[in-house]
């Protein structure tokens, strides 16, 4: 056995993700879980029936490495139906193990030892370790508080001859913001005439609120030639546990991505791919109501949290909602977000996610936590009722009052 004094971890600072930790704690405490991003409601029974049908139809052996051919054709049709460009399913679309595997494979395909990749903090936790495993350096640029805006001057200053990748998550988890057409134009200018690729993490492509329109890197005239765009049926069809996502990229990039994918996941669960394809063929508009569905849930949560003392800038996109507890009074405001989250789970019985783990250097004064709205209405109202009872009972003096 190799002793720990000899073994040298490649990711010594990486522990279990905050999402897993909080879900585990929620189960242990019997807390209402509005932390980790997964639906707690039933999936469409017609989609569930498609799995049985796919298994009976014999989709039980290795799927093609690139993904089920008919599913890729259905995805290409969906992209056009959503107002996007024509893509060649044969050379530009690859099915992956969730969006996560596409992110990992794209990073491994283009980040080389000694090169740099830029991410925007707060950033989804899968980016940094994958960049480091590729031998690259992850450069973290903060989004500007309090509105989490891109500071393109700062990006320009960070770009150098070693830069190989910029990751842009749109809609953004956890900031709940949406990139504008002007943001993508700025990104095009920053990367122009440089050997820099773009990874558009667009898993929340259909979750935009209040009439906002998704700006995809694959529809941007200039960016699309250098971009990977990553999607997730987990988010769009409410099936995070199926682990089916995909990457859209020009043929050259797709070829490189597949070189990684084929020795990693190799291919994705055949009956699940076949089931999604059947479902999309029968219900080609299934994704169209996703924004309205989550928008109603966001509004329900916001309405039920009114009077809680939390500051709640309505989410522009993603299936999360941020809550700032800084105005709750000294008893709360002096707590770090991790401490506040701990108190909430222990004393109010509600699991939420602190924002600081999404940063390399969390802003000292930030007092913000993330709630997931992809939950049953009853989960959202119960979570809100518990939070309100707790903050109301505790008032400005959280040190003793209101424990439960
Ligand atoms: C921003 C972002 N990117 C990627 C993913 C991963 O998607 P999947 O569950 O399909 O792997 C998630 C999941 O929460 C996410 O929030």
XYZ file of C-alpha atoms and ligand atoms in Angstrom:
420
model
C 0.000 0.000 0.000
C 1.204 3.505 -0.786
C 1.436 5.545 2.403
C -0.062 9.008 2.499
C 3.419 10.489 2.973
C 4.422 9.117 -0.451
C 1.133 9.715 -2.228
C 0.812 13.135 -3.778
C -2.747 14.151 -4.631
C -3.282 15.936 -7.928
C -6.113 17.908 -6.326
C -5.092 18.226 -2.674
C -7.518 21.060 -1.940
C -10.606 19.421 -3.446
C -13.144 17.889 -1.066
C -16.735 16.747 -1.512
C -18.773 19.410 -3.313
C -20.872 21.794 -1.248
C -23.991 20.478 -3.054
C -23.419 16.907 -1.906
C -22.496 18.051 1.593
C -25.652 20.146 1.982
C -27.946 17.437 0.576
C -26.431 14.915 2.997
C -26.914 17.351 5.878
C -30.503 18.019 4.782
C -31.297 14.295 4.898
C -29.625 13.875 8.300
C -31.439 16.882 9.771
C -34.781 16.207 8.090
C -34.481 19.707 6.614
C -36.371 21.062 3.611
C -33.808 20.939 0.819
C -33.773 23.991 -1.432
C -29.994 23.734 -1.728
C -28.780 21.315 -4.383
C -30.132 21.906 -7.880
C -32.385 18.977 -8.633
C -36.160 18.674 -9.000
C -38.053 16.896 -6.212
C -41.212 16.485 -8.335
C -42.250 13.676 -10.694
C -41.018 13.637 -14.273
C -43.440 13.622 -17.211
C -44.954 10.094 -17.180
C -44.787 10.041 -20.995
C -41.012 10.422 -20.739
C -40.838 7.643 -18.144
C -42.870 5.397 -20.478
C -40.349 6.041 -23.274
C -37.630 4.349 -21.176
C -39.656 1.154 -20.857
C -40.346 1.309 -24.566
C -36.661 1.840 -25.415
C -35.559 -1.110 -23.281
C -38.226 -3.345 -24.853
C -37.157 -2.172 -28.294
C -33.637 -3.459 -27.614
C -31.646 -0.303 -26.866
C -29.591 -2.136 -24.283
C -26.088 -2.385 -25.707
C -23.380 0.193 -26.315
C -24.726 3.275 -28.005
C -22.536 4.849 -30.698
C -19.593 6.656 -29.121
C -20.791 10.019 -30.516
C -24.356 9.398 -29.344
C -27.589 7.931 -30.709
C -27.826 9.095 -34.337
C -31.559 9.861 -34.207
C -31.182 11.727 -30.925
C -28.478 13.908 -32.428
C -30.768 14.631 -35.381
C -33.560 15.546 -32.945
C -31.177 17.904 -31.139
C -30.191 19.575 -34.418
C -33.903 20.069 -35.182
C -34.501 21.475 -31.703
C -31.661 23.988 -32.093
C -33.252 25.302 -35.295
C -36.745 25.310 -33.723
C -35.335 27.438 -30.893
C -34.107 29.985 -33.447
C -30.556 28.704 -33.669
C -28.355 27.845 -36.609
C -28.188 24.618 -38.624
C -25.744 22.120 -37.139
C -24.529 18.849 -38.583
C -25.439 16.132 -36.067
C -22.775 13.862 -37.528
C -19.843 16.211 -37.057
C -20.986 18.849 -34.575
C -23.060 17.187 -31.841
C -21.795 14.730 -29.204
C -23.865 13.158 -26.438
C -22.106 13.154 -23.068
C -22.617 12.031 -19.491
C -24.533 15.115 -18.408
C -23.253 18.564 -19.216
C -20.432 17.864 -16.772
C -18.682 15.384 -19.013
C -18.861 17.727 -22.001
C -17.285 20.445 -19.868
C -14.530 18.088 -18.750
C -13.858 16.748 -22.252
C -13.785 20.207 -23.832
C -11.322 21.408 -21.212
C -9.067 18.377 -21.669
C -9.222 18.860 -25.437
C -7.861 22.406 -25.461
C -6.088 23.200 -22.197
C -2.430 22.197 -22.338
C 0.192 22.020 -19.579
C 1.304 25.540 -18.694
C -1.581 27.217 -20.497
C -4.302 29.300 -18.858
C -8.076 29.207 -18.778
C -10.286 32.045 -17.541
C -13.384 31.495 -15.404
C -15.687 34.071 -13.815
C -16.285 33.875 -10.077
C -18.625 32.868 -8.600
C -18.042 29.874 -10.856
C -19.538 26.405 -11.124
C -17.262 24.052 -9.264
C -16.463 21.652 -12.121
C -14.284 24.081 -14.078
C -11.237 24.716 -11.926
C -10.301 21.073 -11.100
C -10.719 20.002 -14.742
C -8.416 22.828 -15.875
C -5.801 21.831 -13.322
C -6.047 18.144 -14.261
C -5.243 19.211 -17.819
C -2.083 20.855 -16.435
C -3.424 24.368 -16.931
C -3.692 27.342 -14.629
C -7.199 28.500 -13.798
C -7.445 32.299 -13.782
C -10.428 33.471 -11.704
C -11.929 36.847 -12.580
C -14.678 38.083 -10.259
C -17.979 39.269 -11.660
C -18.619 42.806 -10.389
C -20.674 43.044 -7.205
C -23.490 43.549 -6.507
C -24.981 42.785 -9.952
C -22.414 40.203 -11.077
C -21.568 42.072 -14.280
C -18.666 41.172 -16.566
C -15.708 43.516 -16.336
C -14.351 43.191 -19.873
C -11.434 45.520 -19.198
C -10.302 43.110 -16.538
C -10.665 40.199 -18.947
C -8.608 42.046 -21.557
C -5.903 42.606 -18.972
C -5.902 38.921 -17.976
C -5.571 37.555 -21.516
C -2.017 36.729 -22.591
C -0.107 34.386 -24.886
C -0.770 31.434 -22.597
C -4.567 31.880 -22.560
C -6.315 28.990 -24.317
C -9.868 29.030 -22.983
C -12.553 31.306 -21.565
C -15.549 29.685 -19.877
C -18.784 31.643 -19.916
C -21.794 30.247 -18.080
C -25.045 31.664 -19.423
C -27.566 31.754 -17.752
C -25.297 31.806 -14.769
C -25.241 29.519 -11.759
C -25.069 30.777 -9.039
C -25.327 34.478 -9.995
C -28.740 33.929 -11.687
C -27.740 36.479 -14.336
C -27.974 36.343 -18.112
C -25.246 37.460 -20.529
C -26.254 40.084 -23.082
C -25.499 40.203 -26.811
C -23.031 42.975 -25.943
C -21.227 40.618 -23.531
C -20.738 38.049 -26.295
C -19.505 40.794 -28.627
C -16.957 41.811 -25.994
C -15.863 38.199 -25.650
C -15.420 38.005 -29.422
C -13.249 41.121 -29.364
C -11.137 39.824 -26.459
C -10.469 36.488 -28.167
C -10.123 37.819 -31.740
C -6.884 36.825 -33.520
C -5.780 34.741 -30.552
C -5.646 30.935 -30.173
C -8.345 31.066 -27.515
C -11.381 28.809 -27.384
C -14.654 29.543 -25.650
C -16.657 27.110 -23.570
C -20.268 28.226 -23.328
C -21.842 26.418 -20.402
C -25.457 26.856 -21.497
C -27.175 24.136 -19.480
C -29.869 26.662 -18.438
C -30.427 27.792 -22.048
C -34.221 27.631 -21.661
C -34.451 29.097 -18.173
C -34.598 32.843 -18.759
C -37.182 35.070 -17.113
C -39.215 38.174 -17.859
C -38.905 38.008 -21.636
C -35.117 37.727 -21.763
C -33.682 35.968 -24.814
C -30.827 33.468 -24.615
C -27.633 34.537 -26.384
C -25.728 31.418 -27.378
C -22.093 31.248 -28.389
C -23.083 28.907 -31.218
C -25.317 31.551 -32.760
C -22.720 34.287 -32.509
C -21.230 34.919 -35.955
C -17.686 35.274 -34.714
C -17.593 33.128 -31.590
C -19.125 29.979 -32.961
C -15.998 28.913 -34.848
C -13.990 28.811 -31.623
C -16.679 27.625 -29.218
C -17.909 24.520 -27.481
C -21.481 24.889 -26.197
C -22.668 22.543 -23.480
C -26.258 21.508 -22.706
C -28.077 19.227 -20.303
C -31.283 17.238 -20.666
C -31.064 17.034 -16.886
C -32.083 20.683 -16.684
C -34.354 20.930 -19.722
C -36.399 17.772 -19.111
C -36.117 17.709 -15.282
C -34.057 14.486 -15.284
C -30.760 15.346 -13.596
C -30.222 11.708 -12.576
C -30.269 10.383 -16.136
C -26.954 12.088 -16.800
C -27.527 12.886 -20.448
C -26.129 16.087 -21.919
C -24.429 17.141 -25.117
C -21.862 19.387 -26.688
C -22.268 21.392 -29.873
C -19.024 22.519 -31.528
C -17.556 22.947 -35.019
C -16.192 19.732 -36.595
C -12.539 20.327 -35.679
C -13.364 20.949 -32.013
C -15.885 18.112 -31.944
C -13.203 15.709 -33.224
C -10.870 16.695 -30.405
C -13.619 16.534 -27.786
C -14.571 13.028 -28.913
C -10.971 11.864 -28.519
C -11.328 12.578 -24.809
C -14.937 11.396 -24.532
C -14.270 8.000 -26.100
C -11.675 7.095 -23.477
C -13.633 8.564 -20.622
C -17.376 7.840 -20.734
C -17.058 6.147 -24.168
C -20.827 6.155 -24.726
C -23.924 7.145 -22.787
C -26.768 4.947 -21.482
C -28.412 3.585 -24.647
C -32.015 3.252 -23.408
C -31.982 6.751 -21.940
C -30.751 8.294 -25.180
C -33.366 6.345 -27.138
C -36.074 7.402 -24.675
C -35.191 11.093 -24.945
C -35.192 10.808 -28.723
C -38.666 9.175 -28.731
C -39.937 11.852 -26.370
C -38.525 14.745 -28.407
C -39.937 13.300 -31.630
C -43.390 12.942 -30.074
C -43.275 16.183 -28.096
C -40.955 18.482 -30.029
C -42.178 21.450 -27.988
C -41.450 19.858 -24.603
C -38.766 22.432 -23.776
C -40.856 25.475 -24.650
C -42.681 25.767 -21.340
C -39.557 25.413 -19.183
C -39.095 29.167 -18.685
C -42.753 29.702 -17.712
C -42.628 26.669 -15.416
C -39.615 27.916 -13.458
C -40.685 31.542 -13.625
C -43.896 30.616 -11.745
C -41.785 28.806 -9.148
C -39.398 31.733 -8.770
C -42.371 34.065 -8.286
C -43.960 31.719 -5.745
C -40.761 31.632 -3.717
C -40.345 35.408 -3.916
C -43.956 36.009 -2.856
C -43.657 33.632 0.074
C -40.375 35.131 1.236
C -41.779 38.680 1.209
C -41.438 40.045 4.715
C -38.622 37.652 5.607
C -36.101 40.487 5.757
C -34.030 38.868 3.008
C -33.112 40.984 -0.007
C -34.202 39.079 -3.116
C -33.115 40.473 -6.495
C -35.403 38.496 -8.865
C -33.348 35.920 -10.788
C -32.890 36.733 -14.486
C -32.118 33.132 -15.363
C -31.095 29.639 -14.136
C -33.283 27.695 -11.728
C -31.911 29.404 -8.662
C -32.708 32.505 -6.644
C -30.217 34.468 -4.559
C -31.021 35.791 -1.105
C -28.966 38.468 0.661
C -29.260 38.241 4.443
C -27.134 41.343 5.130
C -30.161 43.477 6.043
C -31.431 41.043 8.677
C -29.565 42.817 11.437
C -26.312 42.317 13.267
C -27.120 38.889 14.631
C -27.203 37.546 11.099
C -25.195 40.095 9.139
C -22.029 39.345 11.067
C -22.186 35.689 10.030
C -20.280 34.371 7.046
C -22.475 32.692 4.443
C -21.266 29.273 5.593
C -22.190 30.130 9.201
C -25.579 31.475 8.107
C -26.211 28.311 6.089
C -25.288 26.201 9.125
C -27.691 28.146 11.322
C -30.457 27.866 8.769
C -30.183 24.119 8.497
C -29.787 23.539 12.248
C -32.254 26.074 13.564
C -34.778 26.675 10.779
C -34.612 23.243 9.153
C -33.873 24.583 5.665
C -30.890 23.659 3.493
C -29.533 26.350 1.155
C -26.139 26.809 -0.521
C -23.587 29.460 0.521
C -21.985 31.438 -2.316
C -18.395 31.583 -1.037
C -17.431 28.043 -2.203
C -17.975 29.301 -5.773
C -15.064 31.724 -5.376
C -11.317 31.468 -5.232
C -11.393 34.599 -3.052
C -14.885 35.235 -1.681
C -15.721 38.944 -1.254
C -15.440 39.724 2.466
C -18.694 41.643 2.711
C -20.888 39.348 0.639
C -23.826 37.914 2.588
C -25.577 35.845 -0.054
C -26.972 32.301 -0.272
C -28.537 30.388 -3.165
C -31.936 28.705 -3.171
C -33.110 26.270 -5.850
C -36.595 26.852 -7.285
C -36.763 23.502 -9.132
C -38.884 22.094 -6.320
C -42.511 21.223 -5.660
C -44.605 24.259 -4.802
C -45.157 22.719 -1.369
C -41.381 22.457 -0.836
C -40.924 26.103 -1.765
C -43.742 27.356 0.455
C -42.590 25.220 3.383
C -38.985 26.408 3.009
C -40.165 30.029 2.845
C -42.464 29.600 5.859
C -39.655 28.122 7.931
C -37.219 30.849 6.902
C -39.753 33.572 7.698
C -40.629 32.063 11.043
C -36.946 31.854 11.867
C -35.827 35.294 10.723
C -38.962 36.850 12.173
C -38.567 35.122 15.519
C -34.850 35.812 15.661
C -35.177 39.423 14.534
C -32.067 41.512 14.631
C -30.668 39.503 17.493
C -29.973 36.047 16.170
C -27.642 35.085 18.970
C -30.270 33.531 21.204
C -33.849 34.150 20.224
C -35.945 32.041 17.952
C -34.117 28.724 18.079
C -36.122 25.744 16.947
C -23.711 25.822 -14.429
C -23.809 24.345 -14.545
N -23.083 23.723 -15.476
C -23.121 22.392 -15.626
C -23.914 21.612 -14.813
C -23.884 20.123 -14.983
O -24.989 19.636 -15.660
P -25.277 18.060 -15.624
O -26.043 17.782 -14.385
O -26.053 17.810 -16.877
O -23.958 17.368 -15.636
C -24.686 22.221 -13.821
C -25.503 21.404 -12.908
O -25.944 21.839 -11.876
C -24.629 23.622 -13.687
O -25.356 24.264 -12.758
